[in-house]
mmCIF file of C-alpha atoms in Angstrom:
data_model
loop_
_atom_site.group_PDB
_atom_site.id
_atom_site.type_symbol
_atom_site.label_atom_id
_atom_site.label_comp_id
_atom_site.label_asym_id
_atom_site.label_seq_id
_atom_site.Cartn_x
_atom_site.Cartn_y
_atom_site.Cartn_z
ATOM 1 C CA ASP A 1 -15.285 -14.253 -6.599
ATOM 2 C CA GLY A 2 -12.514 -11.994 -7.846
ATOM 3 C CA GLY A 3 -9.594 -10.785 -5.821
ATOM 4 C CA ILE A 4 -6.078 -11.307 -4.578
ATOM 5 C CA THR A 5 -5.192 -14.131 -2.249
ATOM 6 C CA GLN A 6 -2.060 -14.523 -0.176
ATOM 7 C CA SER A 7 -0.924 -17.592 1.666
ATOM 8 C CA PRO A 8 -0.109 -18.489 4.274
ATOM 9 C CA LYS A 9 -1.547 -15.939 6.698
ATOM 10 C CA TYR A 10 1.302 -16.590 9.147
ATOM 11 C CA LEU A 11 4.730 -17.989 8.306
ATOM 12 C CA PHE A 12 7.612 -18.898 10.568
ATOM 13 C CA ARG A 13 11.181 -18.922 9.341
ATOM 14 C CA LYS A 14 14.174 -20.589 10.943
ATOM 15 C CA GLU A 15 17.712 -19.221 10.716
ATOM 16 C CA GLY A 16 19.269 -19.828 7.292
ATOM 17 C CA GLN A 17 15.998 -20.917 5.731
ATOM 18 C CA ASN A 18 14.429 -19.639 2.525
ATOM 19 C CA VAL A 19 10.657 -19.230 2.591
ATOM 20 C CA THR A 20 8.196 -18.477 -0.192
ATOM 21 C CA LEU A 21 5.077 -16.359 0.098
ATOM 22 C CA SER A 22 2.297 -16.982 -2.369
ATOM 23 C CA CYS A 23 0.272 -14.324 -4.189
ATOM 24 C CA GLU A 24 -2.453 -15.135 -6.711
ATOM 25 C CA GLN A 25 -4.918 -12.849 -8.488
ATOM 26 C CA ASN A 26 -7.878 -13.583 -10.742
ATOM 27 C CA LEU A 27 -8.520 -9.965 -11.697
ATOM 28 C CA ASN A 28 -6.659 -10.302 -15.018
ATOM 29 C CA HIS A 29 -4.341 -7.512 -13.900
ATOM 30 C CA ASP A 30 -1.045 -6.996 -15.719
ATOM 31 C CA ALA A 31 1.005 -5.513 -12.882
ATOM 32 C CA MET A 32 1.767 -7.072 -9.502
ATOM 33 C CA TYR A 33 3.726 -5.802 -6.498
ATOM 34 C CA TRP A 34 5.257 -6.898 -3.216
ATOM 35 C CA TYR A 35 5.485 -4.536 -0.262
ATOM 36 C CA ARG A 36 6.924 -4.854 3.201
ATOM 37 C CA GLN A 37 5.276 -3.131 6.178
ATOM 38 C CA ASP A 38 6.989 -2.783 9.540
ATOM 39 C CA PRO A 39 5.030 -1.865 12.702
ATOM 40 C CA GLY A 40 3.732 1.685 12.615
ATOM 41 C CA GLN A 41 5.263 2.270 9.207
ATOM 42 C CA GLY A 42 4.111 2.814 5.667
ATOM 43 C CA LEU A 43 4.687 0.362 2.825
ATOM 44 C CA ARG A 44 8.048 -0.121 1.125
ATOM 45 C CA LEU A 45 8.257 -1.627 -2.356
ATOM 46 C CA ILE A 46 10.289 -4.829 -2.667
ATOM 47 C CA TYR A 47 9.700 -5.945 -6.277
ATOM 48 C CA TYR A 48 7.159 -5.318 -8.987
ATOM 49 C CA SER A 49 6.246 -6.901 -12.304
ATOM 50 C CA GLN A 50 4.442 -5.213 -15.159
ATOM 51 C CA ILE A 51 4.258 -8.242 -17.433
ATOM 52 C CA VAL A 52 4.837 -11.986 -17.403
ATOM 53 C CA ASN A 53 8.504 -13.039 -17.298
ATOM 54 C CA ASP A 54 9.630 -9.549 -16.358
ATOM 55 C CA PHE A 55 10.123 -7.900 -12.964
ATOM 56 C CA GLN A 56 11.944 -4.939 -11.477
ATOM 57 C CA LYS A 57 13.613 -4.247 -8.135
ATOM 58 C CA GLY A 58 11.907 -1.849 -5.799
ATOM 59 C CA ASP A 59 13.456 0.142 -2.987
ATOM 60 C CA ILE A 60 14.389 -2.768 -0.697
ATOM 61 C CA ALA A 61 14.996 -5.781 -2.963
ATOM 62 C CA GLU A 62 18.118 -7.101 -1.208
ATOM 63 C CA GLY A 63 17.523 -10.509 0.354
ATOM 64 C CA TYR A 64 14.374 -11.163 -1.697
ATOM 65 C CA SER A 65 13.652 -12.837 -5.039
ATOM 66 C CA VAL A 66 10.546 -13.169 -7.226
ATOM 67 C CA SER A 67 9.302 -14.883 -10.364
ATOM 68 C CA ARG A 68 6.437 -14.128 -12.744
ATOM 69 C CA GLU A 69 5.889 -17.235 -14.855
ATOM 70 C CA LYS A 70 2.124 -16.783 -15.010
ATOM 71 C CA LYS A 71 0.024 -13.620 -15.187
ATOM 72 C CA GLU A 72 -1.975 -14.564 -12.114
ATOM 73 C CA SER A 73 0.912 -15.537 -9.832
ATOM 74 C CA PHE A 74 3.803 -13.564 -8.293
ATOM 75 C CA PRO A 75 5.527 -15.527 -5.499
ATOM 76 C CA LEU A 76 8.080 -13.855 -3.219
ATOM 77 C CA THR A 77 10.997 -15.758 -1.712
ATOM 78 C CA VAL A 78 12.594 -14.387 1.424
ATOM 79 C CA THR A 79 16.138 -15.707 1.337
ATOM 80 C CA SER A 80 18.573 -16.324 4.175
ATOM 81 C CA ALA A 81 20.394 -13.163 3.034
ATOM 82 C CA GLN A 82 17.509 -11.086 4.426
ATOM 83 C CA LYS A 83 18.738 -10.559 7.978
ATOM 84 C CA ASN A 84 15.643 -8.871 9.362
ATOM 85 C CA PRO A 85 12.676 -10.551 7.671
ATOM 86 C CA THR A 86 10.095 -10.144 10.423
ATOM 87 C CA ALA A 87 7.379 -7.975 8.906
ATOM 88 C CA PHE A 88 3.931 -7.928 7.315
ATOM 89 C CA TYR A 89 4.136 -8.647 3.577
ATOM 90 C CA LEU A 90 1.494 -7.306 1.224
ATOM 91 C CA CYS A 91 0.912 -8.261 -2.381
ATOM 92 C CA ALA A 92 -0.983 -5.952 -4.735
ATOM 93 C CA SER A 93 -2.000 -5.748 -8.371
ATOM 94 C CA SER A 94 -3.129 -3.061 -10.798
ATOM 95 C CA PRO A 95 -4.961 -3.324 -14.128
ATOM 96 C CA GLY A 96 -2.481 -1.734 -16.501
ATOM 97 C CA LEU A 97 1.184 -1.031 -16.849
ATOM 98 C CA ALA A 98 1.091 2.323 -15.060
ATOM 99 C CA THR A 99 2.321 1.437 -11.610
ATOM 100 C CA SER A 100 1.263 4.835 -10.291
ATOM 101 C CA GLU A 101 -2.427 3.967 -10.675
ATOM 102 C CA THR A 102 -4.844 2.338 -8.197
ATOM 103 C CA GLN A 103 -3.580 -0.844 -6.604
ATOM 104 C CA TYR A 104 -5.622 -3.697 -5.135
ATOM 105 C CA PHE A 105 -4.228 -5.485 -2.108
ATOM 106 C CA GLY A 106 -4.310 -8.990 -0.727
ATOM 107 C CA PRO A 107 -4.861 -9.716 2.986
ATOM 108 C CA GLY A 108 -1.151 -10.028 3.787
ATOM 109 C CA THR A 109 1.255 -12.601 5.225
ATOM 110 C CA ARG A 110 2.914 -12.075 8.592
ATOM 111 C CA LEU A 111 6.430 -13.521 8.658
ATOM 112 C CA LEU A 112 8.059 -14.282 11.988
ATOM 113 C CA VAL A 113 11.556 -15.559 12.706
ATOM 114 C CA LEU A 114 11.988 -18.443 15.164
ATOM 115 C CA SER B 1 12.946 10.734 0.199
ATOM 116 C CA GLN B 2 9.818 11.181 -1.901
ATOM 117 C CA GLN B 3 7.668 9.581 0.776
ATOM 118 C CA GLY B 4 4.582 11.504 1.843
ATOM 119 C CA GLU B 5 4.263 12.603 5.419
ATOM 120 C CA GLU B 6 0.964 12.430 7.194
ATOM 121 C CA ASP B 7 -0.367 14.525 9.986
ATOM 122 C CA PRO B 8 -1.447 13.769 12.612
ATOM 123 C CA GLN B 9 0.176 10.387 13.311
ATOM 124 C CA ALA B 10 -2.824 9.481 15.481
ATOM 125 C CA LEU B 11 -6.289 10.945 15.923
ATOM 126 C CA SER B 12 -9.031 10.077 18.408
ATOM 127 C CA ILE B 13 -12.557 11.429 17.982
ATOM 128 C CA GLN B 14 -16.124 10.682 19.074
ATOM 129 C CA GLU B 15 -18.622 9.004 16.806
ATOM 130 C CA GLY B 16 -20.475 11.592 14.723
ATOM 131 C CA GLU B 17 -17.553 14.028 14.607
ATOM 132 C CA ASN B 18 -15.569 14.801 11.479
ATOM 133 C CA ALA B 19 -11.994 13.562 11.033
ATOM 134 C CA THR B 20 -9.396 15.392 8.987
ATOM 135 C CA MET B 21 -6.036 13.947 7.958
ATOM 136 C CA ASN B 22 -3.331 15.725 6.003
ATOM 137 C CA CYS B 23 -0.629 14.541 3.636
ATOM 138 C CA SER B 24 2.351 16.493 2.340
ATOM 139 C CA TYR B 25 4.764 15.468 -0.391
ATOM 140 C CA LYS B 26 7.925 16.824 -1.942
ATOM 141 C CA THR B 27 7.927 16.520 -5.739
ATOM 142 C CA SER B 28 5.363 16.933 -8.536
ATOM 143 C CA ILE B 29 2.850 14.118 -8.811
ATOM 144 C CA ASN B 30 0.475 12.522 -11.334
ATOM 145 C CA ASN B 31 -2.113 11.664 -8.721
ATOM 146 C CA LEU B 32 -2.635 11.229 -5.009
ATOM 147 C CA GLN B 33 -4.545 8.325 -3.500
ATOM 148 C CA TRP B 34 -5.926 7.492 -0.079
ATOM 149 C CA TYR B 35 -6.054 3.955 1.293
ATOM 150 C CA ARG B 36 -7.474 2.485 4.461
ATOM 151 C CA GLN B 37 -6.035 -0.414 6.456
ATOM 152 C CA ASN B 38 -7.836 -2.211 9.232
ATOM 153 C CA SER B 39 -5.528 -3.715 11.836
ATOM 154 C CA GLY B 40 -3.610 -6.683 10.450
ATOM 155 C CA ARG B 41 -5.327 -6.542 7.068
ATOM 156 C CA GLY B 42 -4.549 -5.447 3.530
ATOM 157 C CA LEU B 43 -5.099 -1.942 2.204
ATOM 158 C CA VAL B 44 -8.335 -0.861 0.578
ATOM 159 C CA HIS B 45 -8.353 1.909 -2.008
ATOM 160 C CA LEU B 46 -10.652 4.804 -1.056
ATOM 161 C CA ILE B 47 -10.205 7.569 -3.587
ATOM 162 C CA LEU B 48 -7.829 8.905 -6.273
ATOM 163 C CA ILE B 49 -7.423 12.570 -7.142
ATOM 164 C CA ARG B 50 -5.419 13.633 -10.170
ATOM 165 C CA SER B 51 -2.981 16.529 -10.201
ATOM 166 C CA ASN B 52 -5.373 18.701 -12.269
ATOM 167 C CA GLU B 53 -8.232 18.215 -9.788
ATOM 168 C CA ARG B 54 -8.758 20.235 -6.626
ATOM 169 C CA GLU B 55 -11.517 18.384 -4.813
ATOM 170 C CA LYS B 56 -13.246 15.032 -4.990
ATOM 171 C CA HIS B 57 -16.094 13.414 -3.057
ATOM 172 C CA SER B 58 -17.070 9.819 -2.433
ATOM 173 C CA GLY B 59 -19.872 9.204 0.052
ATOM 174 C CA ARG B 60 -18.705 10.574 3.417
ATOM 175 C CA LEU B 61 -15.184 11.184 2.084
ATOM 176 C CA ARG B 62 -13.909 14.487 0.760
ATOM 177 C CA VAL B 63 -10.397 14.864 -0.593
ATOM 178 C CA THR B 64 -8.696 18.107 -1.513
ATOM 179 C CA LEU B 65 -5.429 18.607 -3.343
ATOM 180 C CA ASP B 66 -3.317 21.768 -3.332
ATOM 181 C CA THR B 67 -0.432 21.237 -5.753
ATOM 182 C CA SER B 68 1.060 24.664 -4.986
ATOM 183 C CA LYS B 69 1.471 23.620 -1.340
ATOM 184 C CA LYS B 70 2.137 19.972 -2.232
ATOM 185 C CA SER B 71 -0.491 18.840 0.216
ATOM 186 C CA SER B 72 -3.774 16.944 0.402
ATOM 187 C CA SER B 73 -6.401 16.426 3.043
ATOM 188 C CA LEU B 74 -8.897 13.647 3.651
ATOM 189 C CA LEU B 75 -12.098 14.543 5.488
ATOM 190 C CA ILE B 76 -14.373 11.838 6.849
ATOM 191 C CA THR B 77 -17.725 13.303 7.857
ATOM 192 C CA ALA B 78 -20.080 11.930 10.517
ATOM 193 C CA SER B 79 -17.556 9.306 11.591
ATOM 194 C CA ARG B 80 -18.566 5.859 12.799
ATOM 195 C CA ALA B 81 -16.804 3.353 15.053
ATOM 196 C CA ALA B 82 -16.308 1.215 11.927
ATOM 197 C CA ASP B 83 -14.097 3.982 10.459
ATOM 198 C CA THR B 84 -11.417 3.084 13.022
ATOM 199 C CA ALA B 85 -8.371 2.181 10.927
ATOM 200 C CA SER B 86 -5.070 3.491 9.602
ATOM 201 C CA TYR B 87 -5.283 5.806 6.624
ATOM 202 C CA PHE B 88 -2.428 6.148 4.133
ATOM 203 C CA CYS B 89 -1.842 8.634 1.370
ATOM 204 C CA ALA B 90 0.052 7.422 -1.669
ATOM 205 C CA THR B 91 1.561 9.670 -4.295
ATOM 206 C CA GLY B 92 1.645 8.498 -7.898
ATOM 207 C CA TYR B 93 4.491 9.492 -10.191
ATOM 208 C CA GLY B 94 4.315 8.914 -13.905
ATOM 209 C CA GLY B 95 6.937 9.055 -16.609
ATOM 210 C CA ALA B 96 10.322 7.516 -15.911
ATOM 211 C CA THR B 97 9.605 7.280 -12.187
ATOM 212 C CA ASN B 98 6.290 5.452 -12.579
ATOM 213 C CA LYS B 99 5.859 4.665 -8.896
ATOM 214 C CA LEU B 100 3.297 4.782 -6.108
ATOM 215 C CA ILE B 101 4.858 5.875 -2.823
ATOM 216 C CA PHE B 102 3.066 5.437 0.477
ATOM 217 C CA GLY B 103 3.153 7.726 3.492
ATOM 218 C CA THR B 104 3.521 6.539 7.073
ATOM 219 C CA GLY B 105 -0.188 6.746 7.855
ATOM 220 C CA THR B 106 -2.622 8.268 10.344
ATOM 221 C CA LEU B 107 -4.185 5.994 12.939
ATOM 222 C CA LEU B 108 -7.810 7.029 13.454
ATOM 223 C CA ALA B 109 -9.759 5.838 16.495
ATOM 224 C CA VAL B 110 -13.475 6.613 16.575
ATOM 225 C CA GLN B 111 -14.926 6.201 20.058
ATOM 226 C CA PRO B 112 -18.555 4.990 20.203
#
């Protein structure tokens, strides 16, 4: 069963804590992305990776970090430097290196601050 | 900002009616895509139209693109209650920009 999985579905963060959101794909896609969605808003790009061991900052990278050690995995860490982390986080992938092409999305992780 | 703007922000129709959503953008694009998002879920790709295409169909969906007006429309014919969702346009930029930029979405409610 191919697709993109994200875990957990809900995540709670305490003040000063780093948390990591998981994203895994078995579609053999080269490119992967992280987006943030606030209520009633569109998606904003946090980070993207076009190839293993390489990634680029998106429009709102401050307070976030990523790694791409394996083709199928692209975890996102929300650091304590991100002062307003409450949002819906979406991971996506696309087959090739052209990030302007069709993207396939996971089900999302909702992050809440305690 | 390059972000697309969608119109209307919200739309409520009766089952069986057609729904039309519009998207406008500011700079030249490679392609324009439409995605659907059910509440609290990920986005699902619906259709992609390239900058050299004017119209595209997929089932009950019809997308038009007018590059001279920098606008696109998504028509859903014979709507169903299951079409209730948010619909986003996303503009694709090639070359050095190489990005996909999402609009703010139209919330469609189809009343049974």
